[in-house]
């Protein structure tokens, strides 16, 4: 609410408690609606391997449920009596309360990893659909009721300011989840607290109903001359504009999340930050006097938007700078759209229809990014596409076009074509390209960005000419996407679980061509194509790394061993398989299994592994590893490698005390489990070591630093923790000075009921700051 509204409320708190009660109820409902989103998503994550796509798909569900709630609110307004509306809403709140406390419904069984989206949407609907939809209807309902209850008062003329209060509650609740709620409360505690908050909110609605009944506001409002006069219907063209203005920021919110987690850098809370900024733009846009006026927004959005487009295909530069650039661009472009949306809001009697259209736009944008784009695009192409398209929301000057603007536009177009021409020249003359890179010491990507800098300046200069600005933006996007990639991708494929690429690198010391499997910025295996080097595991799995050390040591104990590997990657662990060994991969993504078994890309499984002995073929069990491993018989494995903790996505449910206890259950008495804990952003070693201590399991730790003299793709620095049910299982490693006992990490072990990712991030950052 604005200062004027607050002063109005403060002047009569005892005489008229309605404004305060409405504000508190709206704030509470908004907080409940948004704190439940990360909570429920966290509950369902273990069923789908902790994939980041779970969040984007869940967001589509929440947006759709929000649309259903807004449609119900709009329909309820057809009843003339506020008292009747309150009674119906209270009854539905009571019915929805039957779904509490929150839990994930098991009616649909386990998800099919080949088609998880339908299962996820249906499971969320059964689990939380009813209470979320009814709660989400509260904000527009209360604003509509407020407009009627306060008809004739100054604050009643603009109930839309309560939407800012609603989004402020959402914003604070969302930020509080990873920083306060998750670190301090178990999941069961969170569920119970949310159910208590739901009950408290119901009491607030009861209080509002009592106020209406006591004061008989229906009769009073009907007699007031200022009571919501009917306004003209919203034209269909205007409805389409409202939907599109809402769709752009919604699509960008999910697009920037997917882009940052796939193409720029790994970060554990990517799903929180864009959503929080998205809500903050609503808070600003729906204020009576926004703290960032629209002209300022338009100027900043034009600058950061065009720069962001130029860097969408870039992998170079400081990742923190890229992180800040993309989030800044998203914030100001979303704010621009939402301020343009707020400026078009209709009269208060059309309030629920306005929110219904806005919610429809949110669903359209979210569904495009989370559901449609992964099907039609092999990479995260939807993000730069939407960055360009939201430029259409810019107002265009109606003043006569000046000559300098025409010259600037033509110059910008020619500048955008220059990198394409230069690349064509270099492709046709490799000697010239080599001389350029040697003498100028600038890559083609850097050259492109330097040239396009002048096009960006030109676009900013004519930003008030919307069509010209959008055309230049599109040209810059096309050029950077076609040239800016820093790898020679031989293959790009996309599934629900992410974008997988096979890069064809050259390393003369490994015989020339090397195929590298990448997911986002994380390497999942590399294999030289030269037969002389092809069957030696590389990167994290190289013989000199801790994973290689343990594998070879356990193999030396017996003629044939049983190996289990969680996380298939390129199948590099199959390079260790002897004819007498048995090897089973546990992998959630069918696409990864297919790529690793195709000799065109990787031949560790179908080529290097010895498969003619008793061990037979190498099996892959598809599905979440926790769900799959629990079905395995106890005492089965000599070696179990848990290798699913990439920096792009940390499936925390694989590092809980219960999970580690399950791994130990599967081992033979002297078996060994390897936890691969290499991570660029989180301290996941502390919680894993704390869980080992809680289980009283013998364990050892090693950090291996790659040999700087080795070929580029031969080794990778690796951190692991190994555990065994008995001291005998780790006997030879205890005598090896490369392995050590860690001091007590003084952290709480993760459990299926408690995970503190924010604490892991903080410990990692603190350790980096303390390094000399």
XYZ file of C-alpha atoms in Angstrom:
772
model
C 0.000 0.000 0.000
C 1.155 3.563 -0.592
C 1.871 6.186 2.061
C -1.469 7.856 1.299
C -3.348 4.607 1.859
C -1.429 3.897 5.060
C -2.261 7.378 6.389
C -5.900 6.783 5.525
C -5.883 3.508 7.425
C -4.048 4.990 10.389
C -6.536 7.832 10.766
C -9.406 5.529 11.662
C -8.098 2.182 12.942
C -10.514 1.940 15.840
C -13.523 3.380 14.047
C -13.124 1.222 10.957
C -10.871 -1.874 11.167
C -11.756 -3.023 7.624
C -8.702 -1.593 5.763
C -6.246 -3.126 8.241
C -8.051 -6.458 8.220
C -8.088 -6.565 4.406
C -4.386 -5.716 4.202
C -3.411 -8.380 6.759
C -5.578 -11.028 5.066
C -4.136 -10.280 1.615
C -0.568 -10.277 2.933
C -1.140 -13.597 4.731
C -2.729 -15.328 1.751
C 0.060 -14.163 -0.565
C 2.741 -15.399 1.824
C 1.048 -18.799 2.084
C 0.651 -19.075 -1.693
C 4.323 -18.467 -2.408
C 5.989 -20.200 0.499
C 4.158 -23.398 -0.426
C 5.657 -23.451 -3.920
C 9.284 -24.227 -2.985
C 8.035 -26.415 -0.140
C 5.903 -28.677 -2.329
C 8.491 -28.716 -5.111
C 11.066 -29.852 -2.580
C 8.731 -32.649 -1.491
C 8.372 -33.932 -5.061
C 12.008 -33.458 -6.158
C 13.217 -36.868 -4.879
C 10.769 -38.595 -7.197
C 12.436 -37.029 -10.254
C 16.126 -37.058 -9.409
C 16.334 -33.448 -8.275
C 16.159 -32.148 -11.869
C 15.956 -28.329 -12.233
C 13.177 -28.870 -14.792
C 10.966 -29.981 -11.920
C 10.818 -26.362 -10.778
C 9.909 -24.926 -14.186
C 7.213 -27.552 -14.704
C 5.912 -27.006 -11.187
C 5.724 -23.281 -11.927
C 3.428 -24.038 -14.862
C 1.199 -25.983 -12.484
C 1.143 -23.142 -9.951
C 0.388 -20.598 -12.683
C -2.439 -22.783 -13.965
C -3.819 -23.223 -10.448
C -3.563 -19.446 -10.034
C -5.563 -19.033 -13.242
C -8.207 -21.422 -11.896
C -8.348 -19.418 -8.669
C -8.708 -16.144 -10.537
C -11.431 -17.631 -12.770
C -13.318 -18.711 -9.653
C -12.884 -15.218 -8.155
C -14.202 -13.628 -11.340
C -17.201 -15.974 -11.429
C -17.954 -15.328 -7.764
C -18.269 -11.609 -8.471
C -21.466 -12.331 -10.392
C -23.147 -12.687 -7.018
C -24.242 -9.217 -5.927
C -24.069 -9.817 -2.165
C -20.611 -9.661 -0.587
C -21.950 -11.747 2.285
C -22.868 -14.587 -0.072
C -19.453 -14.451 -1.689
C -17.764 -14.616 1.710
C -19.879 -17.593 2.743
C -19.028 -19.548 -0.414
C -15.335 -18.724 -0.178
C -15.185 -19.734 3.467
C -16.916 -23.018 2.678
C -14.415 -23.783 -0.107
C -11.522 -22.926 2.191
C -12.883 -25.466 4.687
C -13.223 -28.130 1.973
C -9.713 -27.463 0.650
C -8.439 -27.806 4.216
C -9.287 -31.507 4.000
C -6.135 -31.918 1.857
C -3.962 -30.810 4.782
C -1.386 -31.426 6.090
C 0.568 -31.132 2.863
C 1.903 -34.346 1.382
C 2.700 -35.787 -2.037
C -0.069 -38.077 -3.247
C 1.018 -41.613 -4.092
C -2.080 -42.451 -6.136
C -0.181 -42.303 -9.447
C 2.741 -44.451 -8.304
C 6.293 -43.763 -9.479
C 6.962 -41.470 -12.465
C 7.982 -42.775 -15.851
C 11.373 -41.081 -16.563
C 10.604 -41.135 -20.288
C 7.461 -38.991 -19.766
C 7.599 -37.276 -16.354
C 5.709 -34.043 -17.085
C 2.200 -35.501 -17.067
C 2.910 -37.426 -13.853
C 4.302 -34.309 -12.159
C 1.386 -32.051 -13.105
C -1.185 -34.652 -12.104
C 0.551 -35.431 -8.804
C 0.755 -31.745 -7.866
C -2.932 -31.348 -8.706
C -3.893 -34.217 -6.408
C -1.515 -33.106 -3.667
C -1.972 -29.342 -3.376
C -4.247 -28.189 -6.204
C -7.354 -27.471 -4.122
C -5.855 -25.415 -1.258
C -3.522 -23.537 -3.625
C -6.282 -22.583 -6.084
C -8.658 -21.407 -3.345
C -5.906 -19.445 -1.605
C -4.749 -17.852 -4.845
C -8.287 -16.577 -5.483
C -8.138 -14.579 -2.271
C -6.071 -11.637 -3.542
C -8.461 -10.559 -6.345
C -11.504 -11.394 -4.207
C -10.365 -9.279 -1.287
C -9.462 -6.407 -3.587
C -12.919 -6.563 -5.186
C -14.564 -6.705 -1.777
C -12.386 -3.860 -0.573
C -13.488 -1.699 -3.512
C -17.120 -2.293 -2.512
C -16.630 -1.999 1.241
C -14.640 1.242 0.838
C -16.760 2.741 -1.953
C -16.993 6.468 -1.386
C -13.596 6.620 0.309
C -10.388 7.799 -1.391
C -8.575 4.497 -0.872
C -11.504 2.572 -2.334
C -11.052 4.190 -5.736
C -7.800 2.270 -6.390
C -7.923 -1.197 -4.842
C -5.075 -2.219 -7.176
C -2.573 -0.888 -4.634
C -3.450 -3.933 -2.524
C -1.915 -6.019 -5.313
C 1.418 -4.420 -4.439
C 0.900 -5.467 -0.817
C 0.006 -8.959 -1.995
C 3.193 -9.293 -4.021
C 5.264 -7.828 -1.205
C 4.014 -10.644 1.029
C 4.848 -13.144 -1.711
C 8.308 -11.645 -2.208
C 9.206 -11.727 1.498
C 7.859 -15.259 1.974
C 9.755 -16.567 -1.031
C 13.075 -15.088 0.089
C 12.504 -16.303 3.630
C 12.211 -19.915 2.506
C 15.854 -20.682 1.585
C 17.347 -18.198 4.066
C 15.229 -18.789 7.188
C 12.588 -21.494 6.856
C 14.622 -24.273 5.210
C 17.713 -23.931 7.475
C 15.689 -23.796 10.704
C 12.820 -26.206 10.073
C 12.428 -29.802 8.985
C 10.031 -30.620 6.160
C 7.513 -32.051 8.604
C 7.775 -28.831 10.635
C 7.292 -26.755 7.500
C 4.202 -28.720 6.546
C 2.719 -28.340 10.008
C 3.516 -24.613 10.136
C 1.971 -24.004 6.738
C -1.172 -25.850 7.804
C -1.288 -23.626 10.897
C -0.913 -20.551 8.691
C -3.793 -21.802 6.559
C -5.959 -22.130 9.672
C -4.971 -18.607 10.755
C -5.941 -17.240 7.366
C -9.337 -18.926 7.645
C -9.857 -17.087 10.930
C -9.110 -13.813 9.150
C -11.773 -14.608 6.549
C -14.192 -15.431 9.365
C -13.396 -12.030 10.904
C -14.095 -10.300 7.590
C -17.368 -12.222 7.225
C -18.389 -11.202 10.741
C -17.579 -7.574 9.912
C -19.769 -7.694 6.817
C -22.646 -9.346 8.647
C -22.422 -6.985 11.620
C -22.339 -3.819 9.572
C -24.689 -5.023 6.812
C -22.372 -3.521 4.254
C -24.359 -4.872 1.308
C -27.245 -2.508 2.006
C -24.938 0.401 2.763
C -22.944 -0.030 -0.406
C -26.048 -0.317 -2.557
C -27.209 3.109 -1.417
C -23.891 4.891 -1.873
C -23.618 6.992 -5.042
C -19.963 5.993 -5.612
C -20.510 2.240 -5.404
C -18.724 0.683 -8.389
C -20.523 2.076 -11.432
C -20.445 -0.209 -14.453
C -17.616 0.523 -16.874
C -17.403 -0.343 -20.604
C -16.394 -3.902 -21.455
C -12.720 -4.538 -22.185
C -12.278 -4.826 -26.001
C -10.901 -8.119 -27.298
C -7.836 -6.406 -28.740
C -7.094 -4.906 -25.346
C -7.572 -8.306 -23.733
C -4.994 -9.789 -26.103
C -2.535 -7.015 -25.260
C -2.997 -7.615 -21.519
C -2.404 -11.356 -21.965
C 0.759 -10.788 -23.999
C 2.137 -8.187 -21.573
C 1.736 -10.739 -18.782
C 3.087 -13.649 -20.852
C 6.442 -12.001 -21.606
C 7.728 -11.702 -18.012
C 6.385 -15.161 -17.118
C 8.245 -16.736 -20.015
C 11.399 -14.758 -19.242
C 11.287 -15.825 -15.600
C 11.470 -19.510 -16.498
C 13.742 -18.839 -19.470
C 16.388 -17.030 -17.455
C 16.298 -19.835 -14.879
C 16.865 -22.461 -17.573
C 19.502 -20.369 -19.323
C 21.558 -19.615 -16.221
C 21.501 -23.195 -15.014
C 22.345 -24.524 -18.480
C 24.585 -22.035 -20.254
C 26.209 -19.542 -17.890
C 26.967 -20.913 -14.462
C 25.738 -23.260 -11.798
C 23.861 -21.821 -8.852
C 21.795 -23.602 -6.218
C 19.002 -21.045 -5.820
C 18.303 -20.075 -9.402
C 14.643 -20.948 -9.006
C 14.225 -18.480 -6.112
C 15.983 -15.387 -7.431
C 14.128 -14.908 -10.760
C 10.746 -15.552 -9.114
C 11.549 -13.101 -6.312
C 12.546 -10.428 -8.842
C 9.397 -11.205 -10.827
C 7.257 -10.514 -7.765
C 9.227 -7.383 -6.946
C 8.366 -5.927 -10.356
C 4.667 -6.321 -9.500
C 5.224 -4.545 -6.182
C 6.805 -1.583 -7.978
C 4.466 -1.511 -10.990
C 1.239 -1.428 -8.967
C 2.248 1.318 -6.563
C 0.480 4.644 -6.958
C 3.881 6.319 -7.296
C 6.406 3.662 -8.412
C 9.893 4.118 -7.002
C 11.184 3.520 -10.553
C 9.139 5.627 -13.011
C 8.323 4.108 -16.397
C 10.622 6.472 -18.413
C 13.584 5.380 -16.286
C 12.570 1.735 -16.668
C 12.357 2.086 -20.447
C 15.816 3.634 -20.678
C 17.533 1.043 -18.468
C 15.629 -1.859 -20.049
C 16.765 -0.745 -23.511
C 20.408 -0.746 -22.422
C 20.638 -3.939 -20.371
C 18.229 -5.801 -22.657
C 20.307 -5.316 -25.794
C 23.559 -6.155 -23.967
C 22.010 -9.293 -22.497
C 20.869 -10.433 -25.947
C 24.433 -10.038 -27.217
C 25.732 -12.307 -24.446
C 23.087 -15.051 -24.451
C 25.387 -17.329 -26.460
C 28.555 -16.368 -24.623
C 30.467 -18.713 -22.351
C 33.347 -16.359 -21.764
C 33.749 -13.773 -19.039
C 33.263 -13.769 -15.325
C 30.271 -15.955 -14.418
C 29.215 -13.593 -11.583
C 29.120 -10.703 -14.065
C 27.031 -12.780 -16.466
C 24.761 -13.765 -13.617
C 24.213 -10.126 -12.688
C 23.692 -9.060 -16.310
C 20.993 -11.644 -17.037
C 19.131 -11.023 -13.795
C 19.297 -7.230 -14.274
C 17.971 -7.532 -17.810
C 15.177 -9.827 -16.663
C 14.201 -7.465 -13.835
C 13.962 -4.303 -15.936
C 12.317 -5.974 -18.930
C 9.736 -7.614 -16.645
C 9.220 -4.298 -14.827
C 8.689 -2.571 -18.182
C 6.001 -5.083 -19.161
C 4.302 -4.946 -15.774
C 4.318 -1.147 -15.653
C 2.776 -1.060 -19.120
C 0.264 -3.628 -17.844
C -0.543 -1.602 -14.716
C -1.070 1.515 -16.830
C -3.824 -0.303 -18.748
C -5.726 -1.594 -15.707
C -9.485 -1.066 -16.021
C -11.981 0.400 -13.550
C -12.448 -1.443 -10.201
C -15.602 -3.232 -11.369
C -13.413 -5.031 -13.973
C -10.741 -5.922 -11.410
C -11.244 -9.694 -11.309
C -11.454 -9.855 -15.115
C -8.171 -7.943 -15.332
C -6.450 -10.374 -12.967
C -7.934 -13.306 -14.859
C -6.413 -12.038 -18.121
C -3.108 -11.351 -16.401
C -3.077 -14.864 -14.946
C -3.914 -16.327 -18.362
C -0.868 -14.525 -19.732
C 1.263 -16.039 -16.995
C 0.109 -19.530 -17.950
C 0.685 -18.890 -21.673
C 4.232 -17.627 -21.073
C 5.098 -20.346 -18.590
C 3.661 -23.149 -20.710
C 5.583 -21.933 -23.752
C 8.902 -21.985 -21.909
C 8.475 -25.082 -19.739
C 6.335 -27.347 -21.923
C 6.459 -26.299 -25.580
C 10.009 -24.944 -25.991
C 11.781 -28.153 -24.841
C 9.885 -29.995 -27.571
C 10.530 -27.605 -30.452
C 14.037 -26.337 -29.510
C 17.126 -28.488 -28.959
C 18.764 -25.778 -26.831
C 17.459 -23.044 -24.549
C 16.586 -20.939 -27.589
C 13.335 -19.700 -26.070
C 15.219 -17.352 -23.761
C 16.884 -15.102 -26.395
C 13.710 -15.323 -28.482
C 11.572 -13.896 -25.681
C 14.225 -11.284 -24.856
C 13.784 -9.998 -28.395
C 9.988 -10.263 -28.443
C 9.435 -8.310 -25.207
C 10.931 -5.350 -27.051
C 7.519 -5.138 -28.733
C 6.143 -3.906 -25.403
C 8.148 -0.699 -25.742
C 6.108 2.387 -26.718
C 7.061 3.783 -30.113
C 7.470 7.504 -30.713
C 4.905 9.046 -33.048
C 7.102 11.999 -33.968
C 8.391 12.237 -37.562
C 11.389 10.012 -38.269
C 14.603 11.998 -38.509
C 17.385 11.365 -41.019
C 19.997 10.533 -38.383
C 17.699 7.808 -37.051
C 17.491 6.214 -40.509
C 21.273 6.384 -40.918
C 21.774 4.907 -37.446
C 19.431 2.019 -38.206
C 21.104 1.202 -41.535
C 24.537 1.386 -39.929
C 23.434 -0.989 -37.164
C 22.150 -3.529 -39.709
C 25.435 -3.412 -41.637
C 27.420 -3.789 -38.408
C 25.396 -6.891 -37.514
C 26.231 -8.444 -40.891
C 29.976 -7.806 -40.496
C 30.723 -10.788 -38.155
C 28.931 -13.148 -40.545
C 31.054 -11.909 -43.438
C 34.231 -12.131 -41.352
C 33.430 -15.701 -40.296
C 32.837 -16.641 -43.921
C 36.248 -15.250 -44.859
C 37.944 -17.146 -42.030
C 36.124 -20.387 -42.905
C 37.363 -20.055 -46.475
C 40.941 -19.218 -45.489
C 42.218 -21.109 -42.440
C 45.685 -19.542 -42.751
C 44.152 -16.102 -42.400
C 42.076 -17.237 -39.405
C 45.142 -18.742 -37.742
C 47.193 -15.574 -38.356
C 44.380 -13.457 -36.927
C 44.106 -15.503 -33.735
C 47.910 -15.556 -33.308
C 48.618 -11.882 -34.003
C 45.467 -10.240 -32.655
C 45.065 -12.757 -29.826
C 41.271 -12.403 -29.894
C 38.810 -15.223 -30.551
C 36.039 -15.021 -33.117
C 33.511 -14.794 -30.296
C 35.322 -11.851 -28.716
C 35.687 -10.194 -32.122
C 31.942 -10.575 -32.680
C 31.107 -9.005 -29.324
C 33.457 -6.105 -30.029
C 31.866 -5.421 -33.414
C 28.328 -5.742 -32.076
C 29.076 -3.196 -29.373
C 28.569 -0.479 -32.009
C 25.244 -2.039 -33.044
C 24.160 -2.054 -29.402
C 24.972 1.642 -29.069
C 23.000 2.356 -32.249
C 20.005 0.383 -30.953
C 20.057 2.333 -27.703
C 20.162 5.627 -29.608
C 16.951 4.804 -31.499
C 15.244 2.951 -28.633
C 12.131 5.119 -28.985
C 11.600 3.675 -32.479
C 10.316 0.317 -31.290
C 10.287 -1.553 -34.642
C 13.872 -0.537 -35.438
C 15.038 -1.440 -31.918
C 13.432 -4.904 -32.156
C 14.904 -5.572 -35.617
C 18.421 -4.720 -34.417
C 17.885 -6.877 -31.305
C 16.838 -9.814 -33.465
C 19.868 -9.428 -35.743
C 22.220 -9.314 -32.756
C 20.605 -12.456 -31.340
C 20.945 -14.314 -34.634
C 24.592 -13.324 -35.032
C 25.625 -14.224 -31.481
C 23.779 -17.543 -31.593
C 25.414 -18.515 -34.884
C 28.949 -17.410 -33.960
C 29.171 -17.024 -30.220
C 29.289 -20.672 -29.221
C 32.692 -21.556 -27.826
C 32.514 -25.258 -28.725
C 32.230 -27.298 -31.858
C 29.042 -29.179 -31.017
C 28.756 -32.458 -32.829
C 25.402 -33.202 -31.211
C 22.832 -31.344 -29.109
C 19.784 -33.039 -27.596
C 17.279 -31.977 -24.980
C 15.047 -33.808 -22.545
C 13.101 -33.007 -19.393
C 16.325 -33.424 -17.442
C 18.350 -30.890 -19.425
C 20.353 -30.167 -22.568
C 23.100 -32.674 -23.346
C 25.830 -31.839 -25.835
C 28.647 -33.806 -27.372
C 31.567 -31.554 -28.230
C 34.283 -32.642 -30.644
C 37.535 -31.313 -29.149
C 41.057 -31.756 -30.452
C 43.865 -32.966 -28.195
C 46.954 -34.138 -30.065
C 48.306 -35.872 -26.953
C 45.181 -38.068 -26.914
C 45.367 -38.907 -30.590
C 43.394 -35.975 -31.989
C 39.583 -35.980 -31.776
C 38.023 -36.270 -28.293
C 34.270 -36.507 -27.708
C 33.160 -34.645 -24.571
C 29.722 -35.041 -22.980
C 28.463 -31.862 -21.326
C 25.367 -30.943 -19.355
C 25.338 -27.191 -18.983
C 28.800 -26.255 -17.747
C 29.580 -29.666 -16.243
C 31.609 -32.361 -17.995
C 30.084 -35.834 -17.762
C 32.775 -37.739 -19.571
C 35.323 -37.544 -22.375
C 36.601 -40.232 -24.738
C 39.407 -40.026 -27.303
C 38.424 -41.441 -30.670
C 41.901 -42.877 -31.287
C 41.737 -46.631 -30.436
C 45.083 -46.321 -28.654
C 43.516 -44.071 -26.001
C 39.776 -44.771 -26.316
C 39.313 -47.332 -23.547
C 41.176 -45.576 -20.759
C 38.682 -43.730 -18.486
C 39.281 -39.989 -18.370
C 38.443 -36.890 -16.292
C 36.974 -37.797 -12.858
C 37.226 -41.497 -13.671
C 40.905 -41.598 -14.691
C 42.989 -44.298 -12.961
C 44.926 -41.704 -10.926
C 41.800 -40.074 -9.439
C 40.208 -41.310 -6.196
C 37.442 -42.994 -8.194
C 40.036 -44.838 -10.275
C 42.119 -45.717 -7.201
C 39.180 -47.289 -5.359
C 37.830 -49.115 -8.413
C 41.168 -50.773 -9.147
C 41.781 -51.597 -5.475
C 38.398 -53.303 -5.067
C 38.895 -55.194 -8.347
C 42.226 -56.507 -7.070
C 40.442 -58.232 -4.169
C 38.475 -60.745 -6.215
C 38.263 -62.383 -9.640
C 34.804 -60.942 -10.321
C 33.056 -58.088 -8.481
C 29.637 -56.480 -8.629
C 29.683 -52.727 -9.415
C 26.805 -50.270 -9.223
C 27.071 -46.712 -10.606
C 24.503 -43.958 -9.983
C 24.853 -41.523 -12.879
C 25.763 -42.976 -16.261
C 27.255 -39.992 -18.091
C 29.380 -41.149 -21.017
C 29.634 -44.615 -19.465
C 33.327 -44.108 -18.587
C 33.140 -46.516 -15.620
C 32.491 -49.304 -18.132
C 36.109 -48.874 -19.193
C 37.082 -50.659 -15.949
C 34.774 -53.620 -16.445
C 36.513 -56.988 -16.808
C 34.801 -59.959 -18.364
C 34.157 -61.469 -14.934
C 32.716 -58.279 -13.405
C 29.053 -57.280 -13.350
C 28.146 -53.614 -13.840
C 24.791 -51.874 -13.436
C 24.127 -48.188 -14.109
C 21.299 -46.327 -12.388
C 20.287 -43.384 -14.600
C 17.195 -41.185 -14.587
C 17.490 -39.762 -18.117
C 16.808 -42.214 -20.981
C 18.563 -39.819 -23.368
C 21.856 -40.201 -21.461
C 21.584 -43.989 -21.632
C 20.996 -43.830 -25.372
C 23.928 -41.461 -26.045
C 26.400 -43.413 -23.926
C 25.513 -46.673 -25.711
C 25.852 -45.238 -29.226
C 29.410 -46.041 -30.478
C 29.161 -43.044 -32.788
C 29.620 -40.867 -29.707
C 30.986 -43.068 -26.883
C 32.153 -46.671 -26.873
C 32.981 -47.314 -23.211
C 29.880 -49.528 -22.869
C 29.573 -50.953 -26.363
C 33.206 -51.412 -27.275
C 35.605 -51.138 -24.352
C 33.832 -53.120 -21.621
C 34.589 -56.833 -21.537
C 31.116 -58.350 -21.848
C 31.735 -61.962 -22.862
C 32.259 -63.410 -19.398
C 29.767 -64.377 -16.667
C 28.872 -60.746 -16.189
C 27.059 -60.577 -19.499
C 25.852 -57.219 -20.764
C 25.931 -53.942 -18.849
C 22.496 -53.080 -17.474
C 20.898 -49.686 -16.997
C 18.061 -49.242 -14.517
C 16.064 -46.156 -15.493
C 14.461 -44.007 -12.803
C 15.411 -42.079 -9.696
C 18.320 -43.846 -7.985
C 16.776 -43.805 -4.499
C 13.628 -45.466 -5.792
C 15.617 -47.974 -7.841
C 18.256 -48.884 -5.255
C 15.723 -49.634 -2.538
C 14.501 -52.525 -4.704
C 17.988 -54.088 -4.897
C 18.770 -57.002 -2.539
C 20.974 -56.289 0.483
C 24.646 -57.266 0.414
C 24.820 -57.231 -3.383
C 27.623 -54.859 -4.337
C 31.384 -54.813 -3.869
C 31.567 -51.231 -5.163
C 28.874 -48.570 -5.380
C 29.667 -45.184 -6.989
C 27.231 -42.325 -6.320
C 28.081 -39.844 -9.055
C 25.044 -37.613 -9.517
C 26.188 -34.396 -7.837
C 27.013 -32.083 -10.724
C 27.278 -28.372 -10.062
C 24.240 -27.749 -12.226
C 21.910 -29.775 -10.056
C 22.409 -31.303 -6.640
C 19.894 -34.094 -5.915
C 20.120 -33.633 -2.162
C 17.981 -36.685 -1.458
C 20.974 -38.814 -2.543
C 23.118 -37.375 0.275
C 20.797 -37.733 3.239
C 21.480 -39.946 6.223
C 18.760 -42.334 5.093
C 20.176 -42.492 1.560
C 23.700 -43.291 2.752
C 22.330 -45.933 5.105
C 20.628 -47.460 2.064
C 23.915 -47.560 0.149
C 25.657 -49.312 3.028
C 22.824 -51.848 3.158
C 23.544 -52.831 -0.435
C 27.251 -53.474 0.158
C 28.972 -56.703 1.013
C 30.761 -56.629 4.424
C 33.971 -55.279 2.882
C 32.288 -53.349 0.076
C 32.956 -49.654 -0.583
C 30.641 -46.802 -1.527
C 32.177 -43.780 -3.268
C 30.431 -40.415 -2.940
C 31.688 -38.116 -5.693
C 31.396 -34.666 -4.085
C 33.130 -32.331 -6.545
C 31.094 -29.118 -6.646
C 31.817 -25.520 -7.597
C 29.111 -23.819 -5.554
C 28.176 -25.852 -2.490
C 29.838 -27.515 0.441
C 28.198 -30.936 0.206
C 31.142 -32.708 1.831
C 30.249 -31.443 5.318
C 26.689 -32.854 5.373
C 27.885 -36.150 3.818
C 30.658 -36.539 6.390
C 28.233 -35.614 9.191
C 25.840 -38.312 7.967
C 28.680 -40.877 7.958
C 29.491 -39.916 11.545
C 25.827 -40.196 12.569
C 25.712 -43.684 11.037
C 29.048 -44.613 12.699
C 30.267 -45.806 9.288
C 34.048 -45.954 8.638
C 34.898 -43.282 6.068
C 37.849 -41.511 4.427
C 38.238 -38.390 2.310
C 40.490 -37.345 -0.574
C 40.845 -34.306 -2.816
C 42.812 -35.039 -5.973
C 44.322 -32.256 -8.072
C 44.760 -33.051 -11.729
C 48.221 -33.341 -13.212
C 48.920 -30.059 -15.018
C 51.241 -31.874 -17.412
C 48.595 -34.364 -18.484
C 46.489 -33.880 -21.650
C 43.573 -31.481 -21.176
C 40.865 -34.153 -21.098
C 42.869 -36.881 -19.367
C 42.134 -35.961 -15.755
C 39.982 -33.692 -13.609
C 40.347 -32.560 -10.016
C 38.090 -34.740 -7.896
C 36.772 -34.803 -4.319
C 35.330 -37.990 -2.850
C 34.257 -39.570 0.403
C 34.411 -43.368 0.690
C 32.494 -45.458 3.231
C 32.252 -49.131 4.142
C 30.144 -51.161 6.574
C 33.359 -52.389 8.242
C 36.883 -51.167 8.978
C 38.197 -54.061 6.860
C 36.560 -52.566 3.796
C 38.809 -49.489 4.019
C 41.971 -51.196 5.309
C 44.220 -50.577 2.302
C 42.995 -46.985 1.961
C 43.654 -46.230 5.628
C 47.298 -47.147 5.014
C 47.429 -44.864 1.942
C 48.576 -41.350 2.834
C 46.407 -39.853 0.082
C 43.342 -40.653 2.188
C 42.531 -38.824 5.408
C 40.038 -38.592 8.228
C 38.179 -35.280 8.173
C 37.677 -33.275 11.368
C 34.131 -32.986 12.676
C 32.427 -30.580 10.218
C 30.170 -29.226 12.997
C 27.184 -29.239 10.667
C 23.857 -30.958 10.909
C 23.595 -34.013 8.639
C 20.992 -33.845 5.932
C 18.020 -36.162 6.301
C 14.938 -36.858 4.241
C 13.195 -34.371 6.542
C 15.918 -31.683 6.657
C 18.231 -30.168 4.033
C 19.997 -26.813 4.353
C 21.251 -25.732 0.929
C 21.700 -22.112 1.960
C 24.085 -23.196 4.713
C 26.090 -25.219 2.173
C 26.319 -22.217 -0.131
C 27.400 -19.954 2.731
C 30.111 -22.360 3.893
C 31.450 -22.638 0.357
C 31.576 -18.851 -0.093
C 33.170 -18.392 3.316
C 35.876 -20.945 2.478
C 36.617 -19.109 -0.769
C 36.894 -15.751 1.004
C 39.258 -17.201 3.604
C 41.633 -18.594 1.002
C 44.896 -16.609 0.803
